[in-house]
Amino acid sequence: QWYQRRVRGDRRNRLKVYSGLYAMSVRNFQEAADNFLDTVSTFTSYELMDYLTFIKYAIISSMLALDRKDLTKKVVEGADINEVLHDLPLFKKYIYSLYNAQYADFFVALAEIEGFLKSDRLLAPHTSHYVKEMRIRSYAQLLESYSSLTVNYMANSFGVSEKFIDMELSRFITTGALNAKIDKVGGIIQTNRPDKKNWQYQAVIKQGDLLLNRIQKLSRVITI
C-alpha cells in the first residue's frame, strides 16, 4: 500500500508538471504557476526538463500570475526556490528588483528575461504579451503607492526618459490597463483607485477575453 500510494503521488505530481507546461504554452500563466509551485519540492519529471529549467518556468509564471501576497509567500520566501536562486542570478534579480521596488534594475532584468523568452520554444510566441504585462504590473505597483506623482519622478524611477513614460502610460491608460490620468500641462500623474465591484468587473472581462481566445483557437483546429 505504501508503494502504491507513492506511485499514485508521483503520477499526480508528474501530471501537474505536464499540465503546468501545457498551460504556460497556451498563455494561462495562472494555472501554470499553480501547478508548478505545487510540485517544486517533489519534481521528478526529468524526461521533460532539468530542475533549473523547471524553476525558471515557475518563476516566469508566478511573477505575472501571483499577487504580491502570494508571490511573497510562495516565491520570495519559498525555501525550495531560494535554495537554487544562487544558480540563477538573472532570475533572482528579476524577482527581487520588482519586490523591492528597484524599478530601474527591474527594467534591466526584464530586458534580459525577454531574451530568455525569445529563445524558449514554448514561451517565444508569448514574449511580447508577457513583457507588456510585466511592464504594466511594475507601473501599477509604483502608482499604487501614490495618489499623484510627477512624470519626471516616474521616469527616473524606471531609468527611462519622460517621453517614454508618457507614451507608455498614455497607451495603457487608454486601454484600461492602468487606473490613472496624466495632466500633460503640469506633468502630473494622478491615480484612480477603482472600487471592488469595478475591479471584479474588469477581472471578469479579462477572463472572458481569455476564454474567447481559446474558443477561437479551438475552432480553427477543428476546422482544419
PDB file of C-alpha atoms in Angstrom:
ATOM      1  CA  GLN A   1       0.000   0.000   0.000  1.00  0.00           C
ATOM      2  CA  TRP A   2       2.819   2.398   0.815  1.00  0.00           C
ATOM      3  CA  TYR A   3       4.391   1.725  -2.579  1.00  0.00           C
ATOM      4  CA  GLN A   4       1.076   2.176  -4.378  1.00  0.00           C
ATOM      5  CA  ARG A   5       0.447   5.483  -2.617  1.00  0.00           C
ATOM      6  CA  ARG A   6       3.917   6.621  -3.577  1.00  0.00           C
ATOM      7  CA  VAL A   7       3.347   5.664  -7.219  1.00  0.00           C
ATOM      8  CA  ARG A   8      -0.017   7.454  -7.279  1.00  0.00           C
ATOM      9  CA  GLY A   9       1.573  10.521  -5.685  1.00  0.00           C
ATOM     10  CA  ASP A  10       4.368  10.512  -8.257  1.00  0.00           C
ATOM     11  CA  ARG A  11       1.846  10.264 -11.081  1.00  0.00           C
ATOM     12  CA  ARG A  12      -0.165  13.181  -9.692  1.00  0.00           C
ATOM     13  CA  ASN A  13       2.972  15.288  -9.424  1.00  0.00           C
ATOM     14  CA  ARG A  14       4.025  14.441 -12.955  1.00  0.00           C
ATOM     15  CA  LEU A  15       0.552  15.277 -14.236  1.00  0.00           C
ATOM     16  CA  LYS A  16       0.766  18.691 -12.573  1.00  0.00           C
ATOM     17  CA  VAL A  17       4.096  19.397 -14.258  1.00  0.00           C
ATOM     18  CA  TYR A  18       2.714  18.331 -17.641  1.00  0.00           C
ATOM     19  CA  SER A  19      -0.440  20.389 -17.054  1.00  0.00           C
ATOM     20  CA  GLY A  20       1.619  23.395 -15.988  1.00  0.00           C
ATOM     21  CA  LEU A  21       3.770  23.139 -19.071  1.00  0.00           C
ATOM     22  CA  TYR A  22       0.727  22.992 -21.325  1.00  0.00           C
ATOM     23  CA  ALA A  23      -0.951  25.887 -19.511  1.00  0.00           C
ATOM     24  CA  MET A  24       2.164  28.004 -19.932  1.00  0.00           C
ATOM     25  CA  SER A  25       2.344  27.166 -23.639  1.00  0.00           C
ATOM     26  CA  VAL A  26      -1.210  28.485 -24.169  1.00  0.00           C
ATOM     27  CA  ARG A  27      -0.588  31.622 -22.059  1.00  0.00           C
ATOM     28  CA  ASN A  28      -2.509  30.522 -18.975  1.00  0.00           C
ATOM     29  CA  PHE A  29       0.166  31.657 -16.554  1.00  0.00           C
ATOM     30  CA  GLN A  30      -2.116  31.420 -13.503  1.00  0.00           C
ATOM     31  CA  GLU A  31      -2.727  27.702 -13.985  1.00  0.00           C
ATOM     32  CA  ALA A  32       0.912  27.171 -14.872  1.00  0.00           C
ATOM     33  CA  ALA A  33       2.090  28.891 -11.703  1.00  0.00           C
ATOM     34  CA  ASP A  34      -0.333  26.926  -9.522  1.00  0.00           C
ATOM     35  CA  ASN A  35       0.784  23.591 -10.957  1.00  0.00           C
ATOM     36  CA  PHE A  36       4.494  24.384 -10.927  1.00  0.00           C
ATOM     37  CA  LEU A  37       4.524  25.725  -7.377  1.00  0.00           C
ATOM     38  CA  ASP A  38       2.641  22.663  -6.128  1.00  0.00           C
ATOM     39  CA  THR A  39       5.456  20.439  -7.384  1.00  0.00           C
ATOM     40  CA  VAL A  40       8.592  22.468  -6.613  1.00  0.00           C
ATOM     41  CA  SER A  41       9.550  20.168  -3.727  1.00  0.00           C
ATOM     42  CA  THR A  42       8.512  16.928  -5.470  1.00  0.00           C
ATOM     43  CA  PHE A  43       9.710  17.479  -9.041  1.00  0.00           C
ATOM     44  CA  THR A  44      10.775  14.275 -10.819  1.00  0.00           C
ATOM     45  CA  SER A  45       9.792  14.986 -14.444  1.00  0.00           C
ATOM     46  CA  TYR A  46      13.332  14.946 -15.794  1.00  0.00           C
ATOM     47  CA  GLU A  47      12.085  13.474 -19.067  1.00  0.00           C
ATOM     48  CA  LEU A  48      10.665  16.941 -19.767  1.00  0.00           C
ATOM     49  CA  MET A  49      13.373  19.277 -18.447  1.00  0.00           C
ATOM     50  CA  ASP A  50      16.035  19.684 -15.808  1.00  0.00           C
ATOM     51  CA  TYR A  51      15.200  21.153 -12.414  1.00  0.00           C
ATOM     52  CA  LEU A  52      16.672  24.605 -13.065  1.00  0.00           C
ATOM     53  CA  THR A  53      14.593  24.986 -16.231  1.00  0.00           C
ATOM     54  CA  PHE A  54      11.531  23.973 -14.231  1.00  0.00           C
ATOM     55  CA  ILE A  55      12.302  26.636 -11.615  1.00  0.00           C
ATOM     56  CA  LYS A  56      12.732  29.225 -14.371  1.00  0.00           C
ATOM     57  CA  TYR A  57       9.270  28.381 -15.699  1.00  0.00           C
ATOM     58  CA  ALA A  58       7.816  28.523 -12.182  1.00  0.00           C
ATOM     59  CA  ILE A  59       9.301  31.986 -11.651  1.00  0.00           C
ATOM     60  CA  ILE A  60       8.242  33.304 -15.062  1.00  0.00           C
ATOM     61  CA  SER A  61       4.655  32.163 -14.490  1.00  0.00           C
ATOM     62  CA  SER A  62       4.465  33.277 -10.864  1.00  0.00           C
ATOM     63  CA  MET A  63       5.816  36.770 -11.479  1.00  0.00           C
ATOM     64  CA  LEU A  64       2.928  37.506 -13.816  1.00  0.00           C
ATOM     65  CA  ALA A  65       0.141  35.477 -12.198  1.00  0.00           C
ATOM     66  CA  LEU A  66       0.504  35.914  -8.439  1.00  0.00           C
ATOM     67  CA  ASP A  67      -0.473  38.928  -6.394  1.00  0.00           C
ATOM     68  CA  ARG A  68       2.140  40.392  -4.064  1.00  0.00           C
ATOM     69  CA  LYS A  69       0.968  38.412  -1.033  1.00  0.00           C
ATOM     70  CA  ASP A  70       1.179  35.027  -2.765  1.00  0.00           C
ATOM     71  CA  LEU A  71       4.399  35.972  -4.552  1.00  0.00           C
ATOM     72  CA  THR A  72       5.966  36.765  -1.182  1.00  0.00           C
ATOM     73  CA  LYS A  73       4.792  33.546   0.425  1.00  0.00           C
ATOM     74  CA  LYS A  74       5.413  31.114  -2.430  1.00  0.00           C
ATOM     75  CA  VAL A  75       8.394  32.599  -4.266  1.00  0.00           C
ATOM     76  CA  VAL A  76      10.236  35.305  -2.334  1.00  0.00           C
ATOM     77  CA  GLU A  77      10.041  33.319   0.904  1.00  0.00           C
ATOM     78  CA  GLY A  78       9.792  29.904  -0.766  1.00  0.00           C
ATOM     79  CA  ALA A  79      12.622  27.785   0.623  1.00  0.00           C
ATOM     80  CA  ASP A  80      12.849  25.405  -2.345  1.00  0.00           C
ATOM     81  CA  ILE A  81      13.071  28.201  -4.896  1.00  0.00           C
ATOM     82  CA  ASN A  82      15.501  30.277  -2.836  1.00  0.00           C
ATOM     83  CA  GLU A  83      17.726  27.252  -2.464  1.00  0.00           C
ATOM     84  CA  VAL A  84      18.604  27.319  -6.170  1.00  0.00           C
ATOM     85  CA  LEU A  85      18.485  31.060  -6.910  1.00  0.00           C
ATOM     86  CA  HIS A  86      22.265  31.314  -6.451  1.00  0.00           C
ATOM     87  CA  ASP A  87      22.482  29.289  -9.683  1.00  0.00           C
ATOM     88  CA  LEU A  88      20.032  31.647 -11.416  1.00  0.00           C
ATOM     89  CA  PRO A  89      21.350  35.186 -10.771  1.00  0.00           C
ATOM     90  CA  LEU A  90      19.232  36.777 -13.510  1.00  0.00           C
ATOM     91  CA  PHE A  91      16.024  35.293 -12.147  1.00  0.00           C
ATOM     92  CA  LYS A  92      16.985  36.292  -8.616  1.00  0.00           C
ATOM     93  CA  LYS A  93      17.486  39.872  -9.784  1.00  0.00           C
ATOM     94  CA  TYR A  94      14.198  39.698 -11.688  1.00  0.00           C
ATOM     95  CA  ILE A  95      12.257  38.662  -8.576  1.00  0.00           C
ATOM     96  CA  TYR A  96      13.850  40.908  -6.008  1.00  0.00           C
ATOM     97  CA  SER A  97      14.160  44.073  -8.090  1.00  0.00           C
ATOM     98  CA  LEU A  98      10.383  44.176  -8.537  1.00  0.00           C
ATOM     99  CA  TYR A  99       9.681  43.020  -4.995  1.00  0.00           C
ATOM    100  CA  ASN A 100      11.970  45.684  -3.525  1.00  0.00           C
ATOM    101  CA  ALA A 101      10.651  48.385  -5.879  1.00  0.00           C
ATOM    102  CA  GLN A 102      14.016  48.843  -7.609  1.00  0.00           C
ATOM    103  CA  TYR A 103      12.330  49.628 -10.887  1.00  0.00           C
ATOM    104  CA  ALA A 104      15.350  50.668 -12.950  1.00  0.00           C
ATOM    105  CA  ASP A 105      17.036  47.364 -12.063  1.00  0.00           C
ATOM    106  CA  PHE A 106      13.799  45.539 -12.804  1.00  0.00           C
ATOM    107  CA  PHE A 107      13.628  47.016 -16.313  1.00  0.00           C
ATOM    108  CA  VAL A 108      17.196  45.853 -16.970  1.00  0.00           C
ATOM    109  CA  ALA A 109      16.348  42.371 -15.704  1.00  0.00           C
ATOM    110  CA  LEU A 110      13.128  42.287 -17.724  1.00  0.00           C
ATOM    111  CA  ALA A 111      15.082  43.075 -20.897  1.00  0.00           C
ATOM    112  CA  GLU A 112      17.315  40.083 -20.192  1.00  0.00           C
ATOM    113  CA  ILE A 113      14.319  37.915 -19.373  1.00  0.00           C
ATOM    114  CA  GLU A 114      12.889  38.933 -22.743  1.00  0.00           C
ATOM    115  CA  GLY A 115      15.950  37.370 -24.369  1.00  0.00           C
ATOM    116  CA  PHE A 116      15.308  34.141 -22.469  1.00  0.00           C
ATOM    117  CA  LEU A 117      11.656  34.113 -23.545  1.00  0.00           C
ATOM    118  CA  LYS A 118      12.540  34.623 -27.199  1.00  0.00           C
ATOM    119  CA  SER A 119      14.928  31.675 -27.109  1.00  0.00           C
ATOM    120  CA  ASP A 120      12.436  29.299 -25.481  1.00  0.00           C
ATOM    121  CA  ARG A 121      10.245  27.336 -27.881  1.00  0.00           C
ATOM    122  CA  LEU A 122       7.226  27.356 -25.555  1.00  0.00           C
ATOM    123  CA  LEU A 123       7.449  30.962 -24.425  1.00  0.00           C
ATOM    124  CA  ALA A 124       8.684  32.641 -27.609  1.00  0.00           C
ATOM    125  CA  PRO A 125       5.154  33.162 -29.054  1.00  0.00           C
ATOM    126  CA  HIS A 126       4.137  34.954 -25.854  1.00  0.00           C
ATOM    127  CA  THR A 127       7.173  37.193 -25.411  1.00  0.00           C
ATOM    128  CA  SER A 128       5.570  40.494 -26.398  1.00  0.00           C
ATOM    129  CA  HIS A 129       2.464  39.827 -24.319  1.00  0.00           C
ATOM    130  CA  TYR A 130       4.455  38.771 -21.272  1.00  0.00           C
ATOM    131  CA  VAL A 131       6.847  41.721 -21.341  1.00  0.00           C
ATOM    132  CA  LYS A 132       3.970  44.159 -21.821  1.00  0.00           C
ATOM    133  CA  GLU A 133       2.041  42.698 -18.883  1.00  0.00           C
ATOM    134  CA  MET A 134       5.088  42.827 -16.630  1.00  0.00           C
ATOM    135  CA  ARG A 135       5.682  46.474 -17.525  1.00  0.00           C
ATOM    136  CA  ILE A 136       2.051  47.182 -16.638  1.00  0.00           C
ATOM    137  CA  ARG A 137       2.475  45.328 -13.362  1.00  0.00           C
ATOM    138  CA  SER A 138       5.547  47.329 -12.395  1.00  0.00           C
ATOM    139  CA  TYR A 139       3.893  50.628 -13.317  1.00  0.00           C
ATOM    140  CA  ALA A 140       0.798  49.700 -11.318  1.00  0.00           C
ATOM    141  CA  GLN A 141       2.894  48.744  -8.311  1.00  0.00           C
ATOM    142  CA  LEU A 142       4.547  52.162  -8.213  1.00  0.00           C
ATOM    143  CA  LEU A 143       1.306  54.060  -8.866  1.00  0.00           C
ATOM    144  CA  GLU A 144      -0.473  52.216  -6.056  1.00  0.00           C
ATOM    145  CA  SER A 145       1.892  53.864  -3.572  1.00  0.00           C
ATOM    146  CA  TYR A 146       0.868  57.417  -4.506  1.00  0.00           C
ATOM    147  CA  SER A 147      -2.229  59.472  -5.116  1.00  0.00           C
ATOM    148  CA  SER A 148      -0.154  61.531  -7.558  1.00  0.00           C
ATOM    149  CA  LEU A 149       3.433  61.836  -8.732  1.00  0.00           C
ATOM    150  CA  THR A 150       5.343  63.631 -11.461  1.00  0.00           C
ATOM    151  CA  VAL A 151       6.189  62.133 -14.827  1.00  0.00           C
ATOM    152  CA  ASN A 152       9.804  63.087 -14.131  1.00  0.00           C
ATOM    153  CA  TYR A 153       9.868  61.098 -10.887  1.00  0.00           C
ATOM    154  CA  MET A 154       8.396  58.010 -12.525  1.00  0.00           C
ATOM    155  CA  ALA A 155      10.785  58.226 -15.468  1.00  0.00           C
ATOM    156  CA  ASN A 156      13.762  58.487 -13.106  1.00  0.00           C
ATOM    157  CA  SER A 157      12.455  55.539 -11.063  1.00  0.00           C
ATOM    158  CA  PHE A 158      12.445  53.313 -14.141  1.00  0.00           C
ATOM    159  CA  GLY A 159      15.612  54.717 -15.653  1.00  0.00           C
ATOM    160  CA  VAL A 160      13.896  55.867 -18.844  1.00  0.00           C
ATOM    161  CA  SER A 161      13.001  59.185 -20.473  1.00  0.00           C
ATOM    162  CA  GLU A 162       9.906  61.229 -19.658  1.00  0.00           C
ATOM    163  CA  LYS A 163       8.808  60.839 -23.269  1.00  0.00           C
ATOM    164  CA  PHE A 164       8.920  57.048 -22.958  1.00  0.00           C
ATOM    165  CA  ILE A 165       6.918  57.021 -19.714  1.00  0.00           C
ATOM    166  CA  ASP A 166       4.369  59.460 -21.119  1.00  0.00           C
ATOM    167  CA  MET A 167       3.912  57.287 -24.202  1.00  0.00           C
ATOM    168  CA  GLU A 168       3.693  54.057 -22.195  1.00  0.00           C
ATOM    169  CA  LEU A 169       1.252  55.331 -19.607  1.00  0.00           C
ATOM    170  CA  SER A 170      -0.952  57.025 -22.202  1.00  0.00           C
ATOM    171  CA  ARG A 171      -1.213  53.742 -24.065  1.00  0.00           C
ATOM    172  CA  PHE A 172      -2.030  51.631 -21.029  1.00  0.00           C
ATOM    173  CA  ILE A 173      -4.416  54.179 -19.524  1.00  0.00           C
ATOM    174  CA  THR A 174      -6.334  54.341 -22.794  1.00  0.00           C
ATOM    175  CA  THR A 175      -6.773  50.553 -22.880  1.00  0.00           C
ATOM    176  CA  GLY A 176      -7.837  50.459 -19.231  1.00  0.00           C
ATOM    177  CA  ALA A 177      -4.780  48.511 -18.120  1.00  0.00           C
ATOM    178  CA  LEU A 178      -3.807  51.284 -15.677  1.00  0.00           C
ATOM    179  CA  ASN A 179      -6.128  53.329 -13.493  1.00  0.00           C
ATOM    180  CA  ALA A 180      -4.592  56.786 -13.760  1.00  0.00           C
ATOM    181  CA  LYS A 181      -4.682  60.000 -15.756  1.00  0.00           C
ATOM    182  CA  ILE A 182      -1.944  62.358 -16.901  1.00  0.00           C
ATOM    183  CA  ASP A 183      -2.014  66.112 -16.578  1.00  0.00           C
ATOM    184  CA  LYS A 184       0.051  66.950 -19.662  1.00  0.00           C
ATOM    185  CA  VAL A 185       0.417  70.603 -18.712  1.00  0.00           C
ATOM    186  CA  GLY A 186       1.571  70.047 -15.155  1.00  0.00           C
ATOM    187  CA  GLY A 187       3.428  66.820 -15.853  1.00  0.00           C
ATOM    188  CA  ILE A 188       1.490  65.087 -13.062  1.00  0.00           C
ATOM    189  CA  ILE A 189       0.174  61.534 -12.962  1.00  0.00           C
ATOM    190  CA  GLN A 190      -2.915  61.069 -10.814  1.00  0.00           C
ATOM    191  CA  THR A 191      -4.039  57.607  -9.785  1.00  0.00           C
ATOM    192  CA  ASN A 192      -7.630  56.433  -9.801  1.00  0.00           C
ATOM    193  CA  ARG A 193      -8.197  53.556  -7.392  1.00  0.00           C
ATOM    194  CA  PRO A 194     -11.173  51.530  -8.663  1.00  0.00           C
ATOM    195  CA  ASP A 195     -13.749  50.232  -6.200  1.00  0.00           C
ATOM    196  CA  LYS A 196     -14.043  46.492  -5.561  1.00  0.00           C
ATOM    197  CA  LYS A 197     -17.016  45.965  -7.879  1.00  0.00           C
ATOM    198  CA  ASN A 198     -15.266  47.687 -10.775  1.00  0.00           C
ATOM    199  CA  TRP A 199     -12.143  45.625 -10.153  1.00  0.00           C
ATOM    200  CA  GLN A 200     -14.215  42.414 -10.200  1.00  0.00           C
ATOM    201  CA  TYR A 201     -15.899  43.533 -13.410  1.00  0.00           C
ATOM    202  CA  GLN A 202     -12.551  44.127 -15.091  1.00  0.00           C
ATOM    203  CA  ALA A 203     -11.341  40.701 -13.923  1.00  0.00           C
ATOM    204  CA  VAL A 204     -14.415  39.028 -15.444  1.00  0.00           C
ATOM    205  CA  ILE A 205     -13.870  40.869 -18.739  1.00  0.00           C
ATOM    206  CA  LYS A 206     -10.237  39.755 -18.816  1.00  0.00           C
ATOM    207  CA  GLN A 207     -11.180  36.110 -18.166  1.00  0.00           C
ATOM    208  CA  GLY A 208     -13.881  36.343 -20.830  1.00  0.00           C
ATOM    209  CA  ASP A 209     -11.365  37.592 -23.385  1.00  0.00           C
ATOM    210  CA  LEU A 210      -9.045  34.710 -22.495  1.00  0.00           C
ATOM    211  CA  LEU A 211     -11.857  32.164 -22.898  1.00  0.00           C
ATOM    212  CA  LEU A 212     -12.929  33.660 -26.234  1.00  0.00           C
ATOM    213  CA  ASN A 213      -9.344  33.491 -27.470  1.00  0.00           C
ATOM    214  CA  ARG A 214      -9.167  29.781 -26.592  1.00  0.00           C
ATOM    215  CA  ILE A 215     -12.501  29.035 -28.286  1.00  0.00           C
ATOM    216  CA  GLN A 216     -11.331  30.776 -31.453  1.00  0.00           C
ATOM    217  CA  LYS A 217      -8.096  28.770 -31.463  1.00  0.00           C
ATOM    218  CA  LEU A 218     -10.033  25.534 -30.897  1.00  0.00           C
ATOM    219  CA  SER A 219     -12.474  26.339 -33.716  1.00  0.00           C
ATOM    220  CA  ARG A 220      -9.565  26.848 -36.113  1.00  0.00           C
ATOM    221  CA  VAL A 221      -8.117  23.475 -35.140  1.00  0.00           C
ATOM    222  CA  ILE A 222     -11.490  21.737 -35.600  1.00  0.00           C
ATOM    223  CA  THR A 223     -11.966  23.413 -38.995  1.00  0.00           C
ATOM    224  CA  ILE A 224      -8.534  22.221 -40.123  1.00  0.00           C
TER     225      ILE A 224
END
